[in-house]
Coordinates of C-alpha atoms in Angstrom, one line a residue:
X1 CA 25.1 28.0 -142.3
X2 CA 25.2 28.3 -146.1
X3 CA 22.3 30.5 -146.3
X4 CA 23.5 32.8 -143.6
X5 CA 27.3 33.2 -145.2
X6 CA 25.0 34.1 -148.8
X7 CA 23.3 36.4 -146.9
X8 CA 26.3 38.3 -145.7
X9 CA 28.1 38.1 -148.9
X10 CA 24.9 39.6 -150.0
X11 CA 24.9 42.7 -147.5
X12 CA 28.8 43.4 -148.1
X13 CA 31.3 43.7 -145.1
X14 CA 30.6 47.4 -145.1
X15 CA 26.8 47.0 -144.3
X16 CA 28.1 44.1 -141.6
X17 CA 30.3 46.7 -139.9
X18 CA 27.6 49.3 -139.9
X19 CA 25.0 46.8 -138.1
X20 CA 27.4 45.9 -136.1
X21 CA 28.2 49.7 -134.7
X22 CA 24.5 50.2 -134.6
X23 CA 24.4 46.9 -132.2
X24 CA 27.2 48.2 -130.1
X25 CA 25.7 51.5 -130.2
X26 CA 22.6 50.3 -128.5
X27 CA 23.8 48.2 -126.5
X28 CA 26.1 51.2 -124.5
X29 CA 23.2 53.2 -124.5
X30 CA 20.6 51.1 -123.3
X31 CA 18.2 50.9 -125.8
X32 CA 18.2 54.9 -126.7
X33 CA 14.7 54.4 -128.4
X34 CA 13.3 53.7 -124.9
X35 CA 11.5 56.6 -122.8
X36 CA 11.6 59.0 -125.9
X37 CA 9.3 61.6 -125.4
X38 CA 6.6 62.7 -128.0
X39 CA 6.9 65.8 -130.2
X40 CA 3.1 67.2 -129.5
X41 CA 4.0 71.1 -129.1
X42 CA 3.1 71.9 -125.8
X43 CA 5.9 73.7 -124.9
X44 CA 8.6 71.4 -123.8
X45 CA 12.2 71.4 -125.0
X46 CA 12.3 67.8 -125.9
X47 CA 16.2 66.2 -125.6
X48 CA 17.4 63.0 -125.2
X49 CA 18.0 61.7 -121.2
X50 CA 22.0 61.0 -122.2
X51 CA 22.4 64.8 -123.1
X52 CA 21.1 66.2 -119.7
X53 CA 23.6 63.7 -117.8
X54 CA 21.1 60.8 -117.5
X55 CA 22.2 56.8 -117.7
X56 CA 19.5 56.1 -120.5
X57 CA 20.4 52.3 -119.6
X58 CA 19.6 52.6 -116.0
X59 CA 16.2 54.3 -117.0
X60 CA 15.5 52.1 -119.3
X61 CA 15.4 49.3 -117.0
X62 CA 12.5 50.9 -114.9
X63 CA 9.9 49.1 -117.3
X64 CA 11.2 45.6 -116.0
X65 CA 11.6 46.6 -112.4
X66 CA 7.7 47.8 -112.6
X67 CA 6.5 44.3 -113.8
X68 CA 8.3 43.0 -111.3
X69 CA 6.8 44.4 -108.6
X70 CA 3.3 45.2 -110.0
X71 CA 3.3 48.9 -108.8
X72 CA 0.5 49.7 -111.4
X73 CA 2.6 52.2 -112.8
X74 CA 0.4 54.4 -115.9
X75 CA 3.4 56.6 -116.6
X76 CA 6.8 57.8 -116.0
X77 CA 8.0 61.0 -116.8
X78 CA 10.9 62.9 -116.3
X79 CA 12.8 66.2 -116.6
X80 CA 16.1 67.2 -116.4
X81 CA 17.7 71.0 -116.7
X82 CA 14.3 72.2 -117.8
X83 CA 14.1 69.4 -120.8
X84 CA 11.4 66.5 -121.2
X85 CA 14.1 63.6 -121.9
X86 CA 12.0 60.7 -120.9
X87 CA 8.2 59.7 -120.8
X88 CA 6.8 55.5 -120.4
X89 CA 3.2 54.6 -120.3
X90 CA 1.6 51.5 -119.3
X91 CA -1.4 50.0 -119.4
X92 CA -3.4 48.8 -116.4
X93 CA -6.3 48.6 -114.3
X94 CA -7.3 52.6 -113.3
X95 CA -10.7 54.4 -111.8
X96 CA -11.1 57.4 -113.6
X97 CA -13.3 60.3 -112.1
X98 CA -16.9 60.0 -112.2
X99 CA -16.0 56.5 -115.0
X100 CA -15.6 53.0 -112.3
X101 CA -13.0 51.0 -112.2
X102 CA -11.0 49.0 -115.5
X103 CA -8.6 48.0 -117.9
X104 CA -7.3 51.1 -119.5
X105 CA -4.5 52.0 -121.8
X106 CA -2.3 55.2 -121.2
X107 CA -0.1 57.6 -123.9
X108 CA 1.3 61.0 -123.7
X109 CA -2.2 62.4 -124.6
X110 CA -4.6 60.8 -121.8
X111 CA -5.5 62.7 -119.2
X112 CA -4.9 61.1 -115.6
X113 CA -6.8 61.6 -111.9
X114 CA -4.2 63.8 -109.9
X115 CA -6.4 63.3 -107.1
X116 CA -4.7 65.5 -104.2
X117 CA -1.9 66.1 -106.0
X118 CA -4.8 69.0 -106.9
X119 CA -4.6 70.2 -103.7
X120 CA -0.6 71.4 -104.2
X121 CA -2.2 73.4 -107.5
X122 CA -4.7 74.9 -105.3
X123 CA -1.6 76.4 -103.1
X124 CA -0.9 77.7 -105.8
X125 CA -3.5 79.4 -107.1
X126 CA -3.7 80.8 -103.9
X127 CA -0.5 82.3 -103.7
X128 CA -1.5 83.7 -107.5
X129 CA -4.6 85.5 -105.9
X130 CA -2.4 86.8 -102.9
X131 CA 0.6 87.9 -105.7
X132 CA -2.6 90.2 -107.2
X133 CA -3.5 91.7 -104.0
X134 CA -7.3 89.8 -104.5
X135 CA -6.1 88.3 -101.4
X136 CA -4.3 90.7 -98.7
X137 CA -1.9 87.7 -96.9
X138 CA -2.1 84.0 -96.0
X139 CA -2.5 85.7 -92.1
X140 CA -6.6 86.6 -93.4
X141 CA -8.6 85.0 -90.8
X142 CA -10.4 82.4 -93.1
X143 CA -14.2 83.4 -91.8
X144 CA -13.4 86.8 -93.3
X145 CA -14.8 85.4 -96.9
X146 CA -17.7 83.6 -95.4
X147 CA -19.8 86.3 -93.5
X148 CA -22.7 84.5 -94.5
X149 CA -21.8 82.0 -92.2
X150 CA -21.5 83.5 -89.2
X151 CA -24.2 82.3 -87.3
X152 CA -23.4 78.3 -88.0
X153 CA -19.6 78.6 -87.6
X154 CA -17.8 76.5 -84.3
X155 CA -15.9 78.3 -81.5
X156 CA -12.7 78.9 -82.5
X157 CA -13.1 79.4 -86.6
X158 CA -12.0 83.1 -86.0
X159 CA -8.1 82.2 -84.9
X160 CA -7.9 79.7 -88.3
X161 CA -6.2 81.6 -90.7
X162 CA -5.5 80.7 -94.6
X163 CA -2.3 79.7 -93.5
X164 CA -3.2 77.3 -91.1
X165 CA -5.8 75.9 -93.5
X166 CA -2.8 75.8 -95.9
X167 CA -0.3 74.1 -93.9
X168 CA -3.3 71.5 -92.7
X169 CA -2.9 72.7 -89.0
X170 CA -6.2 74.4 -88.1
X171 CA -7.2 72.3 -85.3
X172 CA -10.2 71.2 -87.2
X173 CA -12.2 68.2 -86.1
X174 CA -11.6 66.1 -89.3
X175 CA -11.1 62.7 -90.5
X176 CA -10.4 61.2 -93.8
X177 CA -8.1 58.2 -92.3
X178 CA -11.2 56.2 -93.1
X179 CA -12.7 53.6 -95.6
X180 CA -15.1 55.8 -98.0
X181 CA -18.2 54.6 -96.7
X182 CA -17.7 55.0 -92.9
X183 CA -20.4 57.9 -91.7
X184 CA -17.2 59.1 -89.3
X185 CA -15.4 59.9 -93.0
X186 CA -15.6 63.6 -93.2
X187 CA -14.4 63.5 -96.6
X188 CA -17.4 62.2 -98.7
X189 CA -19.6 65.0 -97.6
X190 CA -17.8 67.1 -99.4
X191 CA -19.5 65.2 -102.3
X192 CA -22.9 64.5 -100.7
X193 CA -23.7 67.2 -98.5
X194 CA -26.2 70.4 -99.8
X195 CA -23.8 73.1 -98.3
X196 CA -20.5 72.0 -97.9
X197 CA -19.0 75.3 -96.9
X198 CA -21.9 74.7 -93.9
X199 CA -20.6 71.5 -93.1
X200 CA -16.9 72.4 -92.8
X201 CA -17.5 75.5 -90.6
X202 CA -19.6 73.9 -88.3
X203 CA -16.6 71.3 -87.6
X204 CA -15.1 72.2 -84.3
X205 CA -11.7 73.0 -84.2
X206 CA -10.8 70.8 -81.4
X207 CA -7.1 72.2 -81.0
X208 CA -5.5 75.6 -80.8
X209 CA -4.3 76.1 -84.6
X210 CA -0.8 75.9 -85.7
X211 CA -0.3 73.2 -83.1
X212 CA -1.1 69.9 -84.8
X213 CA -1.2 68.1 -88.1
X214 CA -4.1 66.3 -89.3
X215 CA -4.4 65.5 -93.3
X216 CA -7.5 67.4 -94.2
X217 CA -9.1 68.0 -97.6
X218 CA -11.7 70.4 -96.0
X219 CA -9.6 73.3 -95.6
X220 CA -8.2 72.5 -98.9
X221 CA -12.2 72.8 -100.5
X222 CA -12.8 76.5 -98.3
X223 CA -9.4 77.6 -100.1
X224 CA -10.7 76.9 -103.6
X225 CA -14.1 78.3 -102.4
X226 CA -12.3 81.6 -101.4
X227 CA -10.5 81.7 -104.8
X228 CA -13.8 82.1 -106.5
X229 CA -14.6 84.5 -104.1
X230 CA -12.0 87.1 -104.8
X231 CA -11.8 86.5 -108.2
X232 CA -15.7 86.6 -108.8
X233 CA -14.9 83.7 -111.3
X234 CA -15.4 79.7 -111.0
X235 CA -12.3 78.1 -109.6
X236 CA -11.4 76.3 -113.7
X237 CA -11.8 80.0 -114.8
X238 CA -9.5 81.3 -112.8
X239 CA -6.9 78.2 -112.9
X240 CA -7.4 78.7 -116.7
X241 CA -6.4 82.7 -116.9
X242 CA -4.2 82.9 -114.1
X243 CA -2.0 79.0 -114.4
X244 CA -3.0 76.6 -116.8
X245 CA -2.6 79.2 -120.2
X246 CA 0.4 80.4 -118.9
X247 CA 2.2 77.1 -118.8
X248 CA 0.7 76.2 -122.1
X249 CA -1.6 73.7 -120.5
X250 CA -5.0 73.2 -122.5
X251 CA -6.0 69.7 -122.3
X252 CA -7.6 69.6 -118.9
X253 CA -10.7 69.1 -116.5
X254 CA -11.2 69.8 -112.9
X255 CA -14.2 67.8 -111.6
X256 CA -17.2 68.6 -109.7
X257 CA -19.2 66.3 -106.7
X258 CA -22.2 65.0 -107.8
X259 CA -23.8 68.0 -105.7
X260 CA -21.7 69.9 -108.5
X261 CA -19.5 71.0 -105.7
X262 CA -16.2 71.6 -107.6
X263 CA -13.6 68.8 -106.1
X264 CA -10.9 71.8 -104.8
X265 CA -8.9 69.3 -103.0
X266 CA -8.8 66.4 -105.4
X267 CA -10.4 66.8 -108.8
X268 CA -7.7 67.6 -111.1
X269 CA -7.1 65.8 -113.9
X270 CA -4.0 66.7 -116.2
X271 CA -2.0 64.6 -118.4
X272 CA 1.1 63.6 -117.3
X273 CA 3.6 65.8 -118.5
X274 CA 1.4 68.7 -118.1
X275 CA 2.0 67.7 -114.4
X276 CA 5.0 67.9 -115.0
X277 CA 5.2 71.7 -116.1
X278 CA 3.7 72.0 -112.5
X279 CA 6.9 71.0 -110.9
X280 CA 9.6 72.5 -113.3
X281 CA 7.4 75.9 -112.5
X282 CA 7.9 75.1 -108.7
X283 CA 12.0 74.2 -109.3
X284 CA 12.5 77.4 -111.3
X285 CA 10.6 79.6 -108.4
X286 CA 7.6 80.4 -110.0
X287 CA 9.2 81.0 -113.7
X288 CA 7.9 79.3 -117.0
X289 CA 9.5 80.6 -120.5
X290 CA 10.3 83.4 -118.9
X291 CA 7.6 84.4 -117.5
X292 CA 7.2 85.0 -113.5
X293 CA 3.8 83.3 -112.8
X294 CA 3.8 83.5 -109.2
X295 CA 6.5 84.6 -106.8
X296 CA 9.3 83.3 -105.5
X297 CA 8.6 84.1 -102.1
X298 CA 5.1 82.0 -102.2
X299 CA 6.9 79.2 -103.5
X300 CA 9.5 79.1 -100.9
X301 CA 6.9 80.0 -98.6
X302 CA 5.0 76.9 -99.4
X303 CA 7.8 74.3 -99.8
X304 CA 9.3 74.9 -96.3
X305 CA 9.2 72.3 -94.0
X306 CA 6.4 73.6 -91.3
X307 CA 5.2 69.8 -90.1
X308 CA 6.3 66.4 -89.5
X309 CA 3.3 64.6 -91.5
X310 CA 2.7 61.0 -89.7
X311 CA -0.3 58.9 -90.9
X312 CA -1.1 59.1 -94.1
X313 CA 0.7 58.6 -97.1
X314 CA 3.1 55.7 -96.0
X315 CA 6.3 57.0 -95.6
X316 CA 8.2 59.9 -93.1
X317 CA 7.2 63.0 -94.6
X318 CA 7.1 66.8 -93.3
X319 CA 4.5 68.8 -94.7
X320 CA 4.5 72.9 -96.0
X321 CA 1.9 74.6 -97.5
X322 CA 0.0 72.0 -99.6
X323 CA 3.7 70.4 -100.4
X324 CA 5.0 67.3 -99.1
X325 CA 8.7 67.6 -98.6
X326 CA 10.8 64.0 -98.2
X327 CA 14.2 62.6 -98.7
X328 CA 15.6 59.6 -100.4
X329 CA 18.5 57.6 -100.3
X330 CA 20.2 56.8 -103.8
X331 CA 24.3 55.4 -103.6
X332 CA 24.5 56.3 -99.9
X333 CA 23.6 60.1 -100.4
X334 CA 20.7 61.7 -98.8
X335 CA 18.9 63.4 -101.5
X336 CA 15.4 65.6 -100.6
X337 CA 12.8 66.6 -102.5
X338 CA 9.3 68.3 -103.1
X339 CA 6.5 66.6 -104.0
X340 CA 2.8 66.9 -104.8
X341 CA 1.0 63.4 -103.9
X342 CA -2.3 62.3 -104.6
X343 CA -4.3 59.1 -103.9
X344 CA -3.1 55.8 -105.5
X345 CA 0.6 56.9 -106.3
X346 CA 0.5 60.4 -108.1
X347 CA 3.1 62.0 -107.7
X348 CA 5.1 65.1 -108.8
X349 CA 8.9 65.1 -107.2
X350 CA 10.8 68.2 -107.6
X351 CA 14.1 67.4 -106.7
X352 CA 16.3 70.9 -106.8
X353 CA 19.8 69.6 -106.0
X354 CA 19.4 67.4 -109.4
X355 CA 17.8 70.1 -111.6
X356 CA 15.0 67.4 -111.8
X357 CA 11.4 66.8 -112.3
X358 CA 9.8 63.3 -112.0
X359 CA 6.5 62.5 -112.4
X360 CA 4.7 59.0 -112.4
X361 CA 0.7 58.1 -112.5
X362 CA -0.7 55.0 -110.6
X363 CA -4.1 53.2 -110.1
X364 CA -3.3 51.5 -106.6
X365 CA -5.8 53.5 -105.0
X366 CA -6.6 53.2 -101.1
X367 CA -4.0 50.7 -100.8
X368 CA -1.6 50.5 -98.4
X369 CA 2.1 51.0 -100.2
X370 CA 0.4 53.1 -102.8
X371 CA 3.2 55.4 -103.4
X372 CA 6.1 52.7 -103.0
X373 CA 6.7 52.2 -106.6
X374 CA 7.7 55.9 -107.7
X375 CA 9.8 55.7 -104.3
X376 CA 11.5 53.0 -105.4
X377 CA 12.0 53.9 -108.9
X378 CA 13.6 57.6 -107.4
X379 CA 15.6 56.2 -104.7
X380 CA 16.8 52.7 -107.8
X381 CA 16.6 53.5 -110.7
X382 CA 16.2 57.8 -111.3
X383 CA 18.5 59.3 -108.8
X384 CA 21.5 57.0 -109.8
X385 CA 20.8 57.3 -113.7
X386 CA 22.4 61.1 -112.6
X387 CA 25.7 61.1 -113.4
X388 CA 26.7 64.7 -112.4
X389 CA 26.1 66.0 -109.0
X390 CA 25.6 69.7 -110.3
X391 CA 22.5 71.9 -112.0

């Protein structure tokens, strides 16, 4: 007890009172150290959460709530009124492209599997090709860019149209709702097969398009195949030129099969809060910096609710044009959302009545609940961090 009143005499009662303001400080703010996001000069207006209307205490308390539940959680990232204000990594167990499965440790720099979270940047990409008249309109009949194939292609392939390859409602005979090594899998032959454009044309389409919804990473693979097509330029060339540059985006890979197929439908890799710029450029209707990337009209296009999505990703879920679309429920208010989901809980929510961005990185693939823990942190923790209502 002596010591400690020497110690104080020490300090002076004007030092005291100035730890003591910092302590109280803190303590109203949650720990304002937590979530703060890296200066690396990518492009992003960094602030701090509290500025943009954010409860840095409530977010702060996500870090906890993961540990709890052991969602596997790699990183958490989050934008509000166009500003990065928050960003958490975490290490754990992962399966990188092409690497097997481990331990890994993640920062604002590592690049993370987006899996089919790729296929929402493919939609894109399209819509960029279609906004530079390399493609006339989503209506194209989608055996239009494949006249080499005429003579293997099913009944039927001649009614399928971009858009019904878009809004996954073709009528194809596919099924990925399967473990990986099941022969009745159709999605692994997009890795192992010789042609793959042969093996998806020959699928019959076993229902009159634009009637039914079946997840399909197929039609996702002929879209990025017909991007290089009309562009005369490999699929990362033209995401390069025509997306990535423009959102100052540099530090990327999309992956190829081992039959150097390029993975359309799920290779992206990106680092987190590059994702990100992927759904503040869907929130501000094709618009980065100023800039008008793609149209408005293709992003409202592709984020309306066409399809009630049943099956897959756990959840209730309608479906647009390589968008999910959901809702959650955060203090008794209904809030919906955008979102670009891929395979062991990535995930990009737009959320436009909030002005916000969220993005979170997982490694609980093909596991049932894969998603649950960026739910739960939107509908616990994110959503009722807002304190104002309004843009």
């Amino acid at each position: 007890m002596r010591e400690g009143g020497k110690r104080l005499r020490r300090l002076g009662f004007a030092a005291v009172f100035m730890l003591a303001a910092s302590a109280t400080q803190a303590r109203s703010q949650g720990n304002p150290a937590c979530g703060v996001p890296a200066a690396l000069g990518d492009g992003w207006i960094i602030d701090s959460s509290e500025s943009v209307g954010l409860d840095s205490a409530r977010l702060c308390a996500i870090a906890a709530r993961l540990k709890e539940t052991e969602a596997n959680v790699h990183a958490v990232v989050i934008v509000r009124h166009g500003k990065l204000v928050f960003e958490q990594y975490f290490a754990g167990y992962d399966e990188p492209w092409g690497q097997g499965g481990g331990q890994h440790d993640f920062d604002a720099t590592t690049k993370h599997d987006m899996r089919s979270a790729s296929k929402s940047v493919i939609s894109l990409l399209v819509g960029i090709a279609i906004d530079r008249k390399l493609i006339a309109s989503a209506d194209e009949p989608a055996v239009k860019f494949f006249p080499e194939y005429a003579a293997v292609k099913s009944p039927g392939w001649d009614q399928v149209t971009l858009r019904h390859l878009l809004t996954m409602s073709s009528g194809m005979q596919w099924d990925e709702n399967r473990g990986w090594k099941d022969p009745r899998n159709d999605e692994p032959h997009l890795s192992i097969e010789a042609d793959p454009i042969r093996y998806i044309l020959s699928k019959p389409i076993a229902k009159p398009p634009d009637t039914v919804w079946t997840y399909n990473g197929g039609g996702t693979d002929l879209l990025g195949n017909i991007i290089e097509r009309v562009s005369a330029k490999p699929l990362e060339a033209f995401a390069r030129e025509a997306l990535f540059a423009p959102l100052g985006i540099s530090d990327w890979e999309w992956m190829k099969y081992r039959n150097e197929h390029v993975a359309s439908a799920a290779g992206l890799r990106l680092r987190p809060r590059d994702a990100a710029k992927i759904g503040q450029l869907v929130l501000n209707k094709g618009e980065w910096a100023g800039r008008q990337i793609i149209s408005p009209e293709w992003i409202e296009q592709s984020t309306r609710p066409r399809f009630q999505a049943i099956g897959y990703f756990s959840g209730l879920f309608f479906y647009g044009q390589q968008w999910w679309m959901g809702r959650s429920i955060a203090q008794e208010k209904e809030v919906k959302w955008i979102a670009a989901m891929g395979s062991g809980g990535q995930r990009i929510f737009i959320v436009p009545d909030r002005d916000l961005v969220v993005m979170t990185t997982s490694g609980l693939y093909f596991r049932p609940g894969q998603g649950d823990g960026a739910l739960d942190m939107m509908a616990n923790y994110i959503l009722p961090a807002v304190r104002d209502n309004a843009r």
